[in-house]
DNA sequence: GTCTATACAAGGATAGAC
DNA sequence: GTCTATCCTTGTATAGAC
């Protein structure tokens, strides 16, 4: 029975976290109510508070789940490979993540917009260190003459903003381009567009990426 | 006395709107409280409700103030001039707006993230029409061979996302780049970076912009 | 482990004195 | 036009039955 109980706990936790994600996206941290989260999860309100003691704790849990996904999938800018290959992979992964988990990106964005009250520490430690590392790699590319002398920091900001835009501003993108939802084709077009403009923009020819490393990540229509 | 009253009304309205902007940024629509807005404005809560009958009305007022600023300053993509010049001007104006009114951009972004419950109509009418017009202009540039054959829609998304990033993600940008606030120099660097990458990315040489049209908009350090 | 009932605070909005 | 006092709803959280 304790095994079964554990399963129930795991399942309920997951249902609650999913419901919470949606409510936090739609109304923000303060605006989301435990009642609405419970309703969406199909559980009594007290049950939600049984699993996560406070609303704050539930929110923190949602945030750290998001951060974990970020960290695990996006840490692949290294100086082992050629710039074109590294940047292509990074951009494509970020686009995939944005399209696959739009709510995660939206909650993260809302947190930053509101001044990152729950993410300050992580930004000041982890993210800042990651950022410094990656700018140094980009600087080394510039020193070796592999890319144009562009500001490494702003290059990273450009990749972050352009990729996450398709998650955070999903509503606007879909409305103005008159679509109901993203399709597989759209994702390929996005990847191809971003890689083309950014690589060319910093002085790399998109043709310099060996097809091997593009894999199925995007259809090269040029 | 009615004149004086009108002045008081105008002044108080303005104070309330400014306070509301800040509270809406920090806590979202639902999360912001009339009490907190009133406190920030230095007025009793009932006073705020006297000027704006409901919280919803106050929020709508904030939103339409923002939209008005958007519309008036950013409608300058025309097919009269050369692409390089038009895009440079558009990018620089958007950066200026993002840096000058970060809260406006943040509230707009939060609205879109939450599914644009109060902006759907405007997006479906005004913004969509604007978007269609501008993509056609870009298409005409492509047909005339003035720029590379890139997707016009995604080019606009790229400009929107990269420029507004500096407002919406201000907190993150400042923390990871270890600054307290944006300085005049930063703004120039941002404009110059974005123009360089995007113009070059779509096959335009940044040198093709006549200095005349760059004015003081950014220092051309190349 | 699960759920009903409830305590207690905060929020939006209004009535009415000044 | 301005502000105090108050109504009523909603929200978080807990107590305690099952």
XYZ file of C-alpha atoms (C1' of nucleotides) in Angstrom:
480
model
C 0.000 0.000 0.000
C 2.832 2.392 0.707
C 4.051 1.773 -2.813
C 0.641 2.494 -4.199
C 0.453 5.562 -2.028
C 3.732 6.749 -3.423
C 2.354 6.363 -6.894
C -0.724 8.347 -6.002
C 1.416 11.069 -4.549
C 3.575 11.180 -7.622
C 0.623 11.269 -9.946
C -1.253 13.924 -7.986
C 1.836 16.074 -7.664
C 2.266 15.970 -11.384
C -1.368 16.826 -12.071
C -1.173 19.734 -9.648
C 2.070 21.057 -11.119
C 0.615 20.964 -14.618
C -2.518 22.759 -13.497
C -0.450 25.300 -11.585
C 1.698 26.000 -14.631
C -1.375 26.954 -16.641
C -2.895 29.105 -13.922
C 0.371 30.908 -13.226
C 0.719 31.674 -16.938
C -2.808 33.016 -17.193
C -2.887 35.098 -14.023
C 0.645 35.455 -12.695
C 1.827 34.357 -9.263
C -0.350 36.653 -7.194
C -3.305 36.426 -9.524
C -3.464 32.639 -9.632
C -5.659 31.168 -6.895
C -5.201 27.832 -5.184
C -8.897 27.237 -5.782
C -8.493 27.606 -9.541
C -5.422 25.371 -9.536
C -7.280 22.750 -7.518
C -10.306 22.932 -9.808
C -8.119 22.515 -12.867
C -6.367 19.566 -11.236
C -9.713 18.044 -10.309
C -8.893 17.971 -6.599
C -10.152 19.743 -3.478
C -8.241 22.857 -2.534
C -7.042 21.358 0.735
C -5.509 18.508 -1.183
C -3.274 20.861 -3.133
C -2.117 22.434 0.109
C -1.473 18.992 1.510
C 1.072 18.261 -1.235
C 2.611 21.716 -1.381
C 2.347 23.479 1.933
C 2.012 26.996 0.574
C 1.256 28.715 -2.693
C 4.763 30.125 -2.629
C 6.231 26.628 -2.335
C 4.132 25.394 -5.236
C 5.318 28.290 -7.361
C 8.957 27.727 -6.438
C 8.559 24.091 -7.411
C 7.187 25.106 -10.804
C 10.080 27.514 -11.270
C 12.763 25.006 -10.372
C 11.262 22.399 -12.681
C 11.575 24.960 -15.443
C 15.141 25.874 -14.516
C 16.138 22.224 -14.509
C 14.846 21.742 -18.038
C 16.692 24.874 -19.129
C 19.982 23.825 -17.618
C 19.955 20.267 -18.867
C 19.202 21.034 -22.482
C 20.858 24.312 -23.195
C 24.364 24.001 -21.895
C 25.850 23.028 -25.191
C 27.837 26.034 -26.278
C 31.383 24.764 -26.200
C 34.554 25.818 -27.965
C 35.242 22.335 -29.257
C 33.410 22.820 -32.506
C 33.100 25.421 -35.201
C 31.017 28.529 -34.439
C 28.474 27.862 -37.177
C 27.820 24.395 -35.873
C 27.650 25.402 -32.224
C 25.336 28.334 -32.820
C 23.090 26.362 -35.141
C 22.684 23.645 -32.562
C 22.056 26.142 -29.770
C 19.472 28.106 -31.740
C 17.647 24.974 -32.879
C 17.557 23.545 -29.358
C 16.213 26.798 -27.964
C 13.499 26.933 -30.607
C 12.518 23.334 -29.912
C 12.332 24.076 -26.213
C 10.274 27.228 -26.738
C 7.789 25.442 -28.963
C 7.636 22.321 -26.794
C 7.277 24.053 -23.437
C 5.762 27.461 -24.081
C 4.300 27.716 -20.595
C 7.679 27.203 -19.002
C 9.126 30.012 -21.059
C 6.151 32.242 -20.284
C 6.410 31.770 -16.533
C 10.123 32.441 -16.658
C 9.513 35.577 -18.721
C 6.813 36.823 -16.368
C 9.190 36.335 -13.451
C 11.882 38.421 -15.125
C 9.406 41.113 -16.165
C 8.246 41.471 -12.575
C 11.823 41.977 -11.442
C 12.760 38.327 -10.843
C 11.804 38.335 -7.134
C 12.215 34.557 -7.014
C 15.106 34.201 -9.437
C 17.540 36.933 -8.416
C 19.858 34.501 -6.657
C 20.001 32.092 -9.549
C 20.599 34.916 -12.018
C 23.393 36.360 -9.916
C 25.131 33.022 -9.566
C 24.438 30.332 -12.173
C 23.212 32.359 -15.104
C 25.841 35.063 -14.720
C 28.623 32.505 -14.635
C 27.209 30.665 -17.651
C 26.928 33.980 -19.458
C 30.522 34.948 -18.749
C 31.815 31.583 -19.927
C 29.937 31.763 -23.195
C 30.921 35.340 -23.977
C 34.539 34.282 -23.579
C 34.093 31.497 -26.092
C 32.576 33.938 -28.547
C 35.447 36.350 -27.925
C 37.912 33.606 -28.758
C 36.110 33.075 -32.058
C 36.545 36.746 -32.816
C 40.235 36.697 -31.914
C 40.754 33.764 -34.241
C 38.948 35.668 -36.973
C 36.230 33.060 -37.244
C 33.393 35.567 -36.896
C 33.014 39.326 -37.234
C 33.987 41.460 -34.236
C 30.538 41.727 -32.681
C 29.593 42.217 -29.049
C 29.340 38.692 -27.557
C 26.852 39.719 -24.884
C 24.390 41.137 -27.344
C 24.765 38.112 -29.587
C 23.558 35.925 -26.742
C 20.728 38.325 -25.951
C 19.718 38.179 -29.595
C 19.521 34.390 -29.569
C 17.607 34.373 -26.291
C 15.108 36.986 -27.400
C 14.437 35.715 -30.910
C 13.935 32.106 -29.852
C 11.864 32.717 -26.748
C 9.692 35.193 -28.611
C 7.865 32.293 -30.245
C 6.875 30.965 -26.832
C 6.278 34.141 -24.844
C 4.506 36.059 -27.614
C 2.853 32.957 -29.054
C -0.562 34.621 -28.824
C 0.540 37.644 -30.818
C 2.534 35.642 -33.360
C -0.395 33.347 -34.064
C -2.944 36.143 -34.319
C -1.015 38.426 -36.642
C 0.095 35.541 -38.861
C -3.452 34.214 -38.816
C -2.721 30.716 -37.523
C -4.339 28.602 -34.869
C -1.191 26.864 -33.705
C 2.385 26.143 -34.711
C 2.907 23.263 -37.110
C 6.032 21.230 -37.791
C 6.704 23.283 -40.921
C 6.623 26.522 -38.970
C 9.263 25.252 -36.590
C 11.585 24.407 -39.453
C 11.052 27.786 -41.042
C 11.780 29.542 -37.755
C 14.990 27.606 -37.186
C 16.148 28.152 -40.704
C 15.359 31.856 -40.630
C 17.091 32.533 -37.326
C 20.182 30.512 -38.218
C 20.473 32.167 -41.602
C 20.149 35.762 -40.391
C 22.247 35.419 -37.281
C 25.055 33.379 -38.837
C 25.247 35.590 -41.882
C 24.908 38.636 -39.658
C 28.090 37.799 -37.778
C 29.994 36.925 -40.909
C 29.433 33.179 -41.181
C 28.165 31.528 -44.314
C 25.301 29.157 -43.614
C 26.803 26.894 -46.260
C 29.740 26.283 -43.963
C 27.686 24.021 -41.733
C 28.153 20.446 -42.737
C 24.814 18.757 -43.358
C 25.871 16.145 -40.846
C 25.341 18.545 -37.992
C 22.087 19.923 -39.220
C 20.514 16.517 -39.038
C 16.753 16.866 -38.927
C 17.038 20.048 -36.973
C 15.888 22.067 -39.901
C 15.206 21.616 -43.545
C 17.746 23.564 -45.509
C 15.718 24.948 -48.353
C 18.420 27.146 -49.804
C -12.628 76.900 -9.523
C -13.745 74.503 -12.226
C -10.525 75.243 -14.034
C -8.524 74.573 -10.947
C -10.545 71.426 -10.377
C -9.751 70.296 -13.884
C -6.078 70.766 -13.157
C -6.337 68.763 -9.990
C -8.152 66.017 -11.809
C -5.532 65.953 -14.529
C -2.690 65.900 -12.075
C -4.210 63.204 -9.877
C -5.107 61.066 -12.873
C -1.533 61.232 -14.005
C -0.150 60.360 -10.590
C -2.520 57.411 -10.336
C -1.692 56.133 -13.818
C 2.021 56.266 -13.077
C 1.554 54.426 -9.826
C -0.681 51.874 -11.501
C 1.881 51.220 -14.206
C 4.459 50.298 -11.615
C 2.141 48.089 -9.612
C 0.838 46.304 -12.702
C 4.402 45.587 -13.786
C 5.372 44.223 -10.393
C 2.303 42.104 -9.710
C 0.295 41.747 -12.904
C -3.306 42.818 -13.373
C -4.875 40.477 -10.847
C -1.998 40.700 -8.424
C -1.904 44.481 -8.237
C -4.142 45.889 -5.514
C -5.990 49.188 -5.591
C -4.677 49.770 -2.087
C -1.075 49.472 -3.216
C -1.712 51.726 -6.204
C -3.384 54.299 -3.965
C -0.535 54.141 -1.443
C 2.027 54.624 -4.186
C 0.039 57.552 -5.547
C -0.266 59.038 -2.073
C -4.061 59.037 -2.142
C -6.846 57.196 -0.350
C -8.112 54.068 -2.055
C -11.576 55.536 -2.591
C -10.019 58.432 -4.432
C -8.496 56.144 -7.016
C -11.884 54.527 -7.535
C -13.437 57.948 -7.860
C -11.243 58.751 -10.870
C -11.352 55.320 -12.445
C -14.535 53.507 -11.546
C -13.070 50.013 -11.552
C -9.696 48.337 -11.463
C -10.428 46.966 -14.908
C -11.060 50.486 -16.248
C -7.817 51.736 -14.735
C -5.926 48.883 -16.344
C -7.548 49.478 -19.739
C -6.567 53.121 -19.490
C -2.966 52.137 -18.823
C -3.047 49.762 -21.789
C -4.483 52.283 -24.210
C -1.955 54.902 -23.154
C 0.708 52.383 -24.053
C -0.880 51.498 -27.379
C -1.142 55.150 -28.300
C 2.563 55.669 -27.724
C 3.316 52.555 -29.800
C 1.167 53.630 -32.717
C 2.369 57.193 -32.883
C 6.070 56.448 -32.870
C 6.462 53.171 -34.685
C 4.464 53.509 -37.847
C 7.373 54.546 -39.955
C 8.086 51.571 -42.155
C 7.288 52.883 -45.599
C 8.378 51.884 -49.087
C 9.459 55.385 -49.956
C 13.022 54.920 -48.826
C 15.745 52.363 -49.090
C 15.456 49.203 -46.910
C 18.648 49.887 -44.972
C 17.468 53.325 -44.035
C 13.928 52.270 -43.158
C 15.008 49.328 -41.034
C 17.710 51.312 -39.279
C 15.231 53.982 -38.324
C 12.657 51.448 -37.183
C 15.131 49.501 -35.067
C 16.563 52.630 -33.472
C 13.132 54.007 -32.668
C 12.065 50.727 -31.112
C 15.206 50.605 -28.974
C 14.671 54.184 -27.833
C 11.094 53.391 -26.930
C 12.061 50.225 -25.063
C 14.715 52.019 -23.045
C 12.588 55.117 -22.416
C 9.389 53.327 -21.418
C 10.372 49.905 -20.102
C 7.239 49.610 -17.983
C 4.992 50.137 -20.968
C 6.750 47.359 -22.818
C 6.609 45.097 -19.775
C 2.871 45.532 -19.268
C 2.261 44.898 -22.951
C 4.439 41.780 -22.808
C 2.687 40.479 -19.717
C -0.653 40.952 -21.443
C 0.459 38.910 -24.445
C 2.000 36.215 -22.254
C -1.282 35.805 -20.407
C -3.102 35.320 -23.688
C -3.910 38.965 -24.437
C -7.356 38.918 -22.774
C -7.587 42.690 -23.111
C -5.789 43.105 -26.419
C -7.237 40.385 -28.639
C -9.455 42.816 -30.521
C -6.675 45.252 -31.203
C -4.351 42.475 -32.312
C -6.945 41.013 -34.659
C -7.681 44.377 -36.241
C -5.010 47.094 -36.057
C -1.881 45.082 -35.468
C -2.744 42.399 -37.989
C -3.426 44.983 -40.673
C -0.202 46.827 -39.862
C 1.664 43.533 -39.990
C 0.263 42.602 -43.391
C 1.119 45.987 -44.846
C 4.677 45.827 -43.676
C 5.304 42.270 -44.835
C 4.166 43.370 -48.288
C 6.693 46.184 -48.294
C 9.431 43.742 -47.352
C 8.277 41.361 -50.063
C 8.563 44.136 -52.594
C 12.151 44.693 -51.492
C 12.851 41.033 -52.112
C 11.227 41.113 -55.545
C 13.371 44.088 -56.479
C 16.438 42.198 -55.296
C 17.215 44.781 -52.654
C 17.476 42.239 -49.830
C 17.921 38.478 -49.579
C 14.808 36.320 -49.936
C 13.970 35.983 -46.259
C 10.607 35.440 -44.602
C 9.166 38.945 -44.022
C 7.042 37.866 -41.057
C 9.973 36.453 -39.146
C 12.067 39.503 -39.946
C 9.484 41.651 -38.179
C 9.315 39.221 -35.270
C 13.087 39.400 -35.004
C 13.048 43.181 -34.763
C 10.231 43.141 -32.235
C 11.850 40.521 -30.039
C 15.405 41.827 -30.060
C 14.427 45.420 -29.331
C 11.802 44.757 -26.681
C 14.094 42.285 -24.952
C 16.034 45.184 -23.469
C 12.878 46.458 -21.788
C 11.072 43.256 -20.844
C 14.149 41.352 -19.688
C 15.868 44.434 -18.312
C 16.343 42.745 -14.942
C 18.108 39.755 -16.460
C 20.179 41.808 -18.896
C 21.435 44.089 -16.141
C 22.218 41.269 -13.735
C 24.143 39.032 -16.122
C 26.058 41.945 -17.602
C 26.697 43.246 -14.113
C 25.264 46.736 -14.517
C 22.964 48.817 -12.384
C 21.165 50.569 -15.208
C 21.434 51.325 -18.899
C 23.662 54.225 -19.852
C 23.688 56.310 -23.021
C 26.624 54.305 -24.323
C 24.766 51.037 -23.923
C 21.889 52.307 -26.008
C 24.230 53.224 -28.841
C 25.933 49.837 -28.677
C 22.579 48.048 -28.766
C 21.358 50.024 -31.771
C 24.581 49.522 -33.602
C 24.702 45.800 -32.866
C 21.117 45.113 -33.906
C 21.355 47.165 -37.090
C 24.630 45.563 -38.057
C 23.546 41.939 -37.559
C 20.069 42.272 -38.990
C 21.007 44.353 -42.012
C 23.981 42.184 -42.854
C 21.889 39.103 -42.119
C 19.418 39.955 -44.837
C 22.093 40.880 -47.328
C 22.450 44.616 -46.777
C 25.743 46.314 -46.160
C 25.620 48.649 -43.203
C 27.832 50.986 -45.180
C 24.968 51.562 -47.566
C 23.181 53.760 -45.089
C 24.008 57.358 -45.730
C 25.294 59.081 -42.604
C 22.573 61.639 -43.139
C 19.925 59.209 -42.007
C 21.830 57.805 -39.118
C 21.914 61.196 -37.476
C 22.656 60.816 -33.803
C 20.730 57.608 -33.658
C 23.850 55.619 -33.163
C 27.545 56.098 -33.191
C 28.975 54.232 -36.143
C 32.153 52.813 -34.734
C 33.073 50.713 -37.729
C -4.112 9.892 2.846
C -8.455 12.515 1.629
C -11.857 15.955 2.047
C -15.445 19.277 4.596
C -15.831 23.161 7.281
C -14.009 27.169 8.906
C -10.825 30.866 10.664
C -8.853 35.011 9.370
C -6.957 38.451 6.266
C -7.132 41.205 2.010
C -9.328 42.839 -1.904
C -12.832 45.516 -4.766
C -16.365 48.459 -4.420
C -19.926 51.656 -2.223
C -22.347 54.815 1.173
C -22.319 58.758 3.125
C -20.046 62.402 6.055
C -17.479 66.526 5.160
C -14.474 66.978 -5.045
C -12.378 64.345 -1.055
C -11.975 60.869 2.326
C -13.642 57.505 6.343
C -16.097 53.572 7.410
C -18.096 49.559 5.882
C -20.060 45.710 2.988
C -19.263 41.590 0.798
C -16.454 38.465 -1.800
C -12.463 35.911 -2.444
C -8.148 34.041 -0.931
C -4.763 31.424 1.945
C -4.342 28.334 5.263
C -5.707 25.114 8.994
C -8.531 21.981 12.040
C -10.499 18.012 12.344
C -13.832 14.364 10.646
C -13.512 10.291 7.835
